[in-house]
Tab-separated table of C-alpha atoms in Angstrom:
chain	number	residue	atom	x	y	z
A	1	UNK	CA	15.457	7.603	-20.067
A	2	UNK	CA	18.343	6.492	-17.870
A	3	UNK	CA	18.883	3.017	-16.381
A	4	UNK	CA	21.159	2.188	-13.525
A	5	UNK	CA	21.907	-0.665	-11.141
A	6	UNK	CA	22.127	-0.008	-7.311
A	7	UNK	CA	24.613	-1.970	-5.298
A	8	UNK	CA	21.684	-4.024	-4.045
A	9	UNK	CA	20.622	-7.083	-5.971
A	10	UNK	CA	17.085	-5.874	-5.643
A	11	UNK	CA	17.353	-2.319	-6.903
A	12	UNK	CA	17.504	-1.974	-10.685
A	13	UNK	CA	15.917	1.260	-11.569
A	14	UNK	CA	14.896	3.320	-14.669
A	15	UNK	CA	14.549	7.086	-14.650
A	16	UNK	CA	11.465	8.364	-16.589
A	17	UNK	CA	10.574	12.074	-16.688
A	18	UNK	CA	12.758	12.559	-13.632
A	19	UNK	CA	11.065	9.936	-11.493
A	20	UNK	CA	12.687	6.694	-10.417
A	21	UNK	CA	10.902	3.375	-11.053
A	22	UNK	CA	11.898	-0.110	-10.264
A	23	UNK	CA	12.631	-1.987	-13.454
A	24	UNK	CA	13.335	-5.651	-12.769
A	25	UNK	CA	9.960	-7.043	-13.716
A	26	UNK	CA	7.984	-6.105	-10.546
A	27	UNK	CA	4.280	-5.295	-11.165
A	28	UNK	CA	4.405	-2.332	-8.700
A	29	UNK	CA	3.809	0.732	-10.859
A	30	UNK	CA	4.600	3.595	-8.494
A	31	UNK	CA	7.901	5.553	-8.249
A	32	UNK	CA	10.543	4.704	-5.687
A	33	UNK	CA	12.001	8.074	-4.808
A	34	UNK	CA	11.895	10.743	-2.167
A	35	UNK	CA	8.824	12.418	-3.587
A	36	UNK	CA	6.918	9.084	-3.327
A	37	UNK	CA	8.300	8.475	0.139
A	38	UNK	CA	6.850	11.760	1.299
A	39	UNK	CA	3.469	10.853	-0.226
A	40	UNK	CA	3.486	7.493	1.516
A	41	UNK	CA	4.340	9.060	4.862
A	42	UNK	CA	1.524	11.541	4.528
A	43	UNK	CA	-0.858	8.728	3.485
A	44	UNK	CA	0.034	6.804	6.712
A	45	UNK	CA	-0.903	9.645	8.913
A	46	UNK	CA	-4.183	10.220	7.021
A	47	UNK	CA	-5.129	6.652	7.341
A	48	UNK	CA	-4.262	6.482	11.080
A	49	UNK	CA	-6.426	9.614	11.703
A	50	UNK	CA	-9.379	8.249	9.858
A	51	UNK	CA	-9.353	4.860	11.559
A	52	UNK	CA	-8.168	6.286	14.918
A	53	UNK	CA	-5.722	3.335	15.309
A	54	UNK	CA	-3.005	1.589	13.364
A	55	UNK	CA	-4.737	-1.767	13.424
A	56	UNK	CA	-8.104	-3.387	14.204
A	57	UNK	CA	-6.969	-6.675	15.626
A	58	UNK	CA	-7.739	-7.163	19.323
A	59	UNK	CA	-4.141	-7.115	20.487
A	60	UNK	CA	-3.572	-3.731	21.985
A	61	UNK	CA	-3.233	-4.906	25.616
A	62	UNK	CA	-0.958	-7.787	24.572
A	63	UNK	CA	1.241	-5.504	22.543
A	64	UNK	CA	1.669	-3.203	25.472
A	65	UNK	CA	2.176	-5.963	28.087
A	66	UNK	CA	3.987	-8.745	26.415
A	67	UNK	CA	6.693	-9.230	23.890
A	68	UNK	CA	4.687	-9.807	20.721
A	69	UNK	CA	6.413	-10.309	17.368
A	70	UNK	CA	5.029	-8.238	14.516
A	71	UNK	CA	5.796	-8.402	10.783
A	72	UNK	CA	4.948	-5.659	8.360
A	73	UNK	CA	5.049	-6.879	4.683
A	74	UNK	CA	5.651	-4.071	2.133
A	75	UNK	CA	6.537	-1.609	4.794
A	76	UNK	CA	7.641	1.040	2.353
A	77	UNK	CA	9.046	4.007	4.258
A	78	UNK	CA	8.410	2.283	7.599
A	79	UNK	CA	5.894	4.867	8.752
A	80	UNK	CA	3.449	2.325	10.064
A	81	UNK	CA	5.943	0.094	11.829
A	82	UNK	CA	8.009	2.967	13.176
A	83	UNK	CA	4.776	4.273	14.733
A	84	UNK	CA	4.022	0.802	16.187
A	85	UNK	CA	7.526	0.358	17.577
A	86	UNK	CA	7.370	3.714	19.422
A	87	UNK	CA	3.959	2.982	20.870
A	88	UNK	CA	4.705	-0.581	21.895
A	89	UNK	CA	8.373	-0.715	23.032
A	90	UNK	CA	7.909	-4.094	24.793
A	91	UNK	CA	7.115	-5.847	21.495
A	92	UNK	CA	9.487	-6.516	18.527
A	93	UNK	CA	8.877	-5.527	14.987
A	94	UNK	CA	10.232	-6.472	11.568
A	95	UNK	CA	9.529	-4.526	8.390
A	96	UNK	CA	10.257	-6.049	5.069
A	97	UNK	CA	10.108	-4.542	1.546
A	98	UNK	CA	11.456	-5.145	-1.967
A	99	UNK	CA	12.474	-1.513	-2.225
A	100	UNK	CA	14.675	0.283	0.270
A	101	UNK	CA	12.801	3.452	1.334
A	102	UNK	CA	13.550	2.683	5.027
A	103	UNK	CA	14.081	5.505	7.490
A	104	UNK	CA	17.482	6.440	8.755
A	105	UNK	CA	19.039	5.143	12.032
A	106	UNK	CA	17.560	8.098	14.017
A	107	UNK	CA	14.112	6.685	13.371
A	108	UNK	CA	14.973	3.020	13.968
A	109	UNK	CA	14.172	1.744	17.510
A	110	UNK	CA	15.933	-1.019	19.389
A	111	UNK	CA	12.847	-3.155	18.986
A	112	UNK	CA	12.656	-2.653	15.195
A	113	UNK	CA	14.500	-4.307	12.265
A	114	UNK	CA	14.230	-3.588	8.573
A	115	UNK	CA	15.037	-6.303	5.966
A	116	UNK	CA	15.103	-5.865	2.183
A	117	UNK	CA	13.395	-8.875	0.644
A	118	UNK	CA	10.453	-10.007	-1.505
A	119	UNK	CA	7.572	-11.984	-0.116
A	120	UNK	CA	7.244	-13.614	-3.587
A	121	UNK	CA	10.621	-15.302	-2.999
A	122	UNK	CA	9.489	-16.788	0.278
A	123	UNK	CA	10.215	-15.133	3.564
A	124	UNK	CA	13.257	-16.377	5.481
A	125	UNK	CA	11.336	-16.968	8.694
A	126	UNK	CA	10.280	-20.222	10.309
A	127	UNK	CA	6.711	-21.332	10.339
A	128	UNK	CA	4.766	-19.614	13.094
A	129	UNK	CA	7.268	-16.880	13.680
A	130	UNK	CA	4.933	-13.939	14.302
A	131	UNK	CA	1.982	-13.067	16.431
A	132	UNK	CA	0.741	-10.383	14.111
A	133	UNK	CA	1.365	-9.965	10.383
A	134	UNK	CA	0.333	-6.660	8.677
A	135	UNK	CA	0.119	-5.795	5.026
A	136	UNK	CA	-1.148	-2.568	3.509
A	137	UNK	CA	-1.567	-0.910	0.052
A	138	UNK	CA	-0.112	-3.730	-2.079
A	139	UNK	CA	-3.013	-4.403	-4.389
A	140	UNK	CA	-0.859	-3.386	-7.336
A	141	UNK	CA	2.276	-5.216	-6.162
A	142	UNK	CA	0.972	-8.762	-6.974
A	143	UNK	CA	-0.844	-10.484	-9.676
A	144	UNK	CA	-4.185	-12.133	-8.714
A	145	UNK	CA	-2.543	-15.481	-8.950
A	146	UNK	CA	0.356	-14.484	-6.665
A	147	UNK	CA	-2.204	-13.281	-4.072
A	148	UNK	CA	-3.806	-16.677	-4.020
A	149	UNK	CA	-0.866	-18.978	-4.397
A	150	UNK	CA	2.029	-17.230	-2.801
A	151	UNK	CA	1.242	-14.117	-0.687
A	152	UNK	CA	-1.718	-15.307	1.410
A	153	UNK	CA	-0.280	-18.834	1.955
A	154	UNK	CA	3.051	-17.315	2.939
A	155	UNK	CA	1.441	-14.954	5.472
A	156	UNK	CA	-0.457	-17.879	6.893
A	157	UNK	CA	2.814	-19.894	7.177
A	158	UNK	CA	4.711	-17.351	9.189
A	159	UNK	CA	1.813	-16.470	11.500
A	160	UNK	CA	1.621	-18.387	14.775
A	161	UNK	CA	-1.336	-20.522	15.508
A	162	UNK	CA	-3.866	-18.239	17.251
A	163	UNK	CA	-2.080	-15.078	15.806
A	164	UNK	CA	-3.607	-12.394	13.775
A	165	UNK	CA	-3.196	-11.120	10.232
A	166	UNK	CA	-4.519	-7.844	8.840
A	167	UNK	CA	-4.730	-6.472	5.373
A	168	UNK	CA	-5.622	-2.915	4.394
A	169	UNK	CA	-6.612	-1.790	0.854
A	170	UNK	CA	-8.578	1.069	-0.646
A	171	UNK	CA	-10.918	0.536	-3.551
A	172	UNK	CA	-9.663	1.884	-6.917
A	173	UNK	CA	-13.264	2.353	-8.040
A	174	UNK	CA	-14.585	5.636	-6.757
A	175	UNK	CA	-18.264	6.261	-6.049
A	176	UNK	CA	-19.979	9.315	-7.562
A	177	UNK	CA	-16.940	9.795	-9.705
A	178	UNK	CA	-16.777	12.158	-12.681
A	179	UNK	CA	-15.611	11.528	-16.274
A	180	UNK	CA	-11.992	12.619	-15.700
A	181	UNK	CA	-11.294	10.170	-12.862
A	182	UNK	CA	-13.273	7.419	-14.552
A	183	UNK	CA	-11.084	7.766	-17.644
A	184	UNK	CA	-7.791	7.699	-15.677
A	185	UNK	CA	-8.921	4.891	-13.439
A	186	UNK	CA	-10.079	2.701	-16.340
A	187	UNK	CA	-6.948	3.409	-18.277
A	188	UNK	CA	-4.742	2.485	-15.281
A	189	UNK	CA	-6.707	-0.687	-14.638
A	190	UNK	CA	-6.247	-1.746	-18.201
A	191	UNK	CA	-2.419	-1.174	-17.905
A	192	UNK	CA	-2.236	-3.205	-14.764
A	193	UNK	CA	-4.388	-6.009	-16.227
A	194	UNK	CA	-1.724	-6.531	-18.857
A	195	UNK	CA	0.586	-7.502	-15.981
A	196	UNK	CA	-1.886	-9.890	-14.464
A	197	UNK	CA	-2.904	-7.302	-11.710
A	198	UNK	CA	-6.467	-7.002	-10.692
A	199	UNK	CA	-6.961	-3.363	-9.548
A	200	UNK	CA	-10.210	-4.320	-7.805
A	201	UNK	CA	-8.513	-6.964	-5.619
A	202	UNK	CA	-9.539	-5.063	-2.455
A	203	UNK	CA	-13.004	-6.613	-2.749
A	204	UNK	CA	-11.699	-10.203	-3.154
A	205	UNK	CA	-9.330	-10.555	-0.206
A	206	UNK	CA	-12.064	-11.968	2.011
A	207	UNK	CA	-12.788	-14.623	-0.641
A	208	UNK	CA	-9.095	-15.472	-0.855
A	209	UNK	CA	-8.743	-15.840	2.886
A	210	UNK	CA	-11.730	-18.186	3.023
A	211	UNK	CA	-10.421	-20.298	0.142
A	212	UNK	CA	-7.076	-20.618	1.801
A	213	UNK	CA	-8.718	-22.451	4.717
A	214	UNK	CA	-6.090	-21.467	7.402
A	215	UNK	CA	-7.847	-18.342	8.616
A	216	UNK	CA	-10.720	-18.308	11.026
A	217	UNK	CA	-12.933	-15.562	12.431
A	218	UNK	CA	-12.508	-13.377	9.304
A	219	UNK	CA	-13.831	-9.890	9.811
A	220	UNK	CA	-14.292	-7.131	7.244
A	221	UNK	CA	-14.387	-3.455	8.246
A	222	UNK	CA	-15.366	-0.884	5.620
A	223	UNK	CA	-14.917	2.844	5.879
A	224	UNK	CA	-16.346	5.498	3.608
A	225	UNK	CA	-13.528	7.875	2.443
A	226	UNK	CA	-14.726	11.269	0.987
A	227	UNK	CA	-12.373	12.865	-1.575
A	228	UNK	CA	-12.256	16.648	-1.806
A	229	UNK	CA	-12.633	19.837	0.154
A	230	UNK	CA	-16.404	19.422	0.221
A	231	UNK	CA	-16.080	16.997	3.169
A	232	UNK	CA	-13.478	18.838	5.270
A	233	UNK	CA	-9.730	18.876	5.866
A	234	UNK	CA	-8.997	15.117	5.886
A	235	UNK	CA	-11.079	14.477	2.737
A	236	UNK	CA	-8.992	17.354	1.139
A	237	UNK	CA	-5.792	15.604	2.202
A	238	UNK	CA	-7.023	12.397	0.699
A	239	UNK	CA	-7.490	14.221	-2.639
A	240	UNK	CA	-4.079	15.842	-2.372
A	241	UNK	CA	-2.491	12.416	-1.823
A	242	UNK	CA	-4.392	10.995	-4.807
A	243	UNK	CA	-3.301	13.951	-7.030
A	244	UNK	CA	0.359	13.322	-6.012
A	245	UNK	CA	-0.117	9.587	-6.676
A	246	UNK	CA	-1.440	10.302	-10.156
A	247	UNK	CA	1.516	12.707	-10.800
A	248	UNK	CA	3.819	9.810	-10.026
A	249	UNK	CA	1.988	7.693	-12.532
A	250	UNK	CA	2.136	10.343	-15.286
A	251	UNK	CA	5.013	8.676	-17.077
A	252	UNK	CA	3.069	5.489	-17.592
A	253	UNK	CA	-0.411	7.012	-18.076
A	254	UNK	CA	0.045	9.886	-20.481
A	255	UNK	CA	0.632	7.797	-23.599
A	256	UNK	CA	-2.312	5.416	-23.127
A	257	UNK	CA	-4.484	8.421	-22.341
A	258	UNK	CA	-3.206	10.114	-25.507
A	259	UNK	CA	-2.264	13.347	-23.764
A	260	UNK	CA	0.792	15.553	-23.504
A	261	UNK	CA	2.534	16.464	-20.160
A	262	UNK	CA	0.595	19.740	-20.069
A	263	UNK	CA	-2.730	18.202	-20.953
A	264	UNK	CA	-2.208	15.554	-18.278
A	265	UNK	CA	-1.451	18.262	-15.683
A	266	UNK	CA	-4.582	20.095	-16.766
A	267	UNK	CA	-6.592	16.920	-16.250
A	268	UNK	CA	-5.302	16.570	-12.708
A	269	UNK	CA	-6.068	20.237	-12.023
A	270	UNK	CA	-9.656	19.736	-13.215
A	271	UNK	CA	-9.990	16.630	-11.131
A	272	UNK	CA	-9.940	18.761	-7.976
A	273	UNK	CA	-12.980	20.625	-9.088
A	274	UNK	CA	-14.696	17.417	-10.286
A	275	UNK	CA	-14.417	15.694	-6.943
A	276	UNK	CA	-16.121	18.602	-5.194
A	277	UNK	CA	-18.865	18.849	-7.681
A	278	UNK	CA	-19.659	15.118	-7.736
A	279	UNK	CA	-18.979	14.638	-3.984
A	280	UNK	CA	-16.763	11.698	-4.797
A	281	UNK	CA	-15.902	8.984	-2.245
A	282	UNK	CA	-14.487	5.480	-2.066
A	283	UNK	CA	-14.467	2.481	0.228
A	284	UNK	CA	-11.538	1.428	2.369
A	285	UNK	CA	-11.285	-2.168	3.593
A	286	UNK	CA	-9.591	-3.813	6.614
A	287	UNK	CA	-9.582	-7.603	6.783
């Protein structure tokens, strides 16, 4: 195991089994390296294809015609916000993330800015700065308390009156799952629970938004997501992305599971067959 400090205040990493993980107390459990960046990019295109659009809020015409201001919290590699900046050049976009996996200058448009910062430390924007605030795939980045007391209130603060906020999360509990995934999923949930993270937070965001009291006209969209080649190419890509995700989690999963590297790899290999046999699927949520 090797530790090193990046020039950035934010980026203290530890290398485990050849994968780079953030190590300064963040709850986020996934690697922060090129392999993970590729997985996140592939995940973005899969999500966009399934939903047929990068967002659900009724702002398409306004994005195209006016200069809307858009914030993407936890933007990761910037795949979503780069896509948006290309499609809507008359609007302006800001992507923020604790970890710098941002694309190079060749991908950065004139209407797009990336900033390295942590929403938990309060965003450096005035109240009501953005017409649209987007956040995706951060259910393991915050504790349940942080969701309720920091994240959602902060998003409400920086959103303009009459603006829109959108959250996207996928359920960690698969339907029609087999014993292999159930074992891995339960183990991972227990690991995250020790950090105060509720891995089933995707089903509670609507409740948190209502409790906050600053959000109106709350809508919930749910999409069924098949996992495995039994349901076609996109479902197969969903499985591949999940297998790559689990490979990234191997350094923190194998000891609690009581398996060696090879035994873990064998489990992941068997999972492919299990998903097809069980016709596994899960729910994805847009709020």
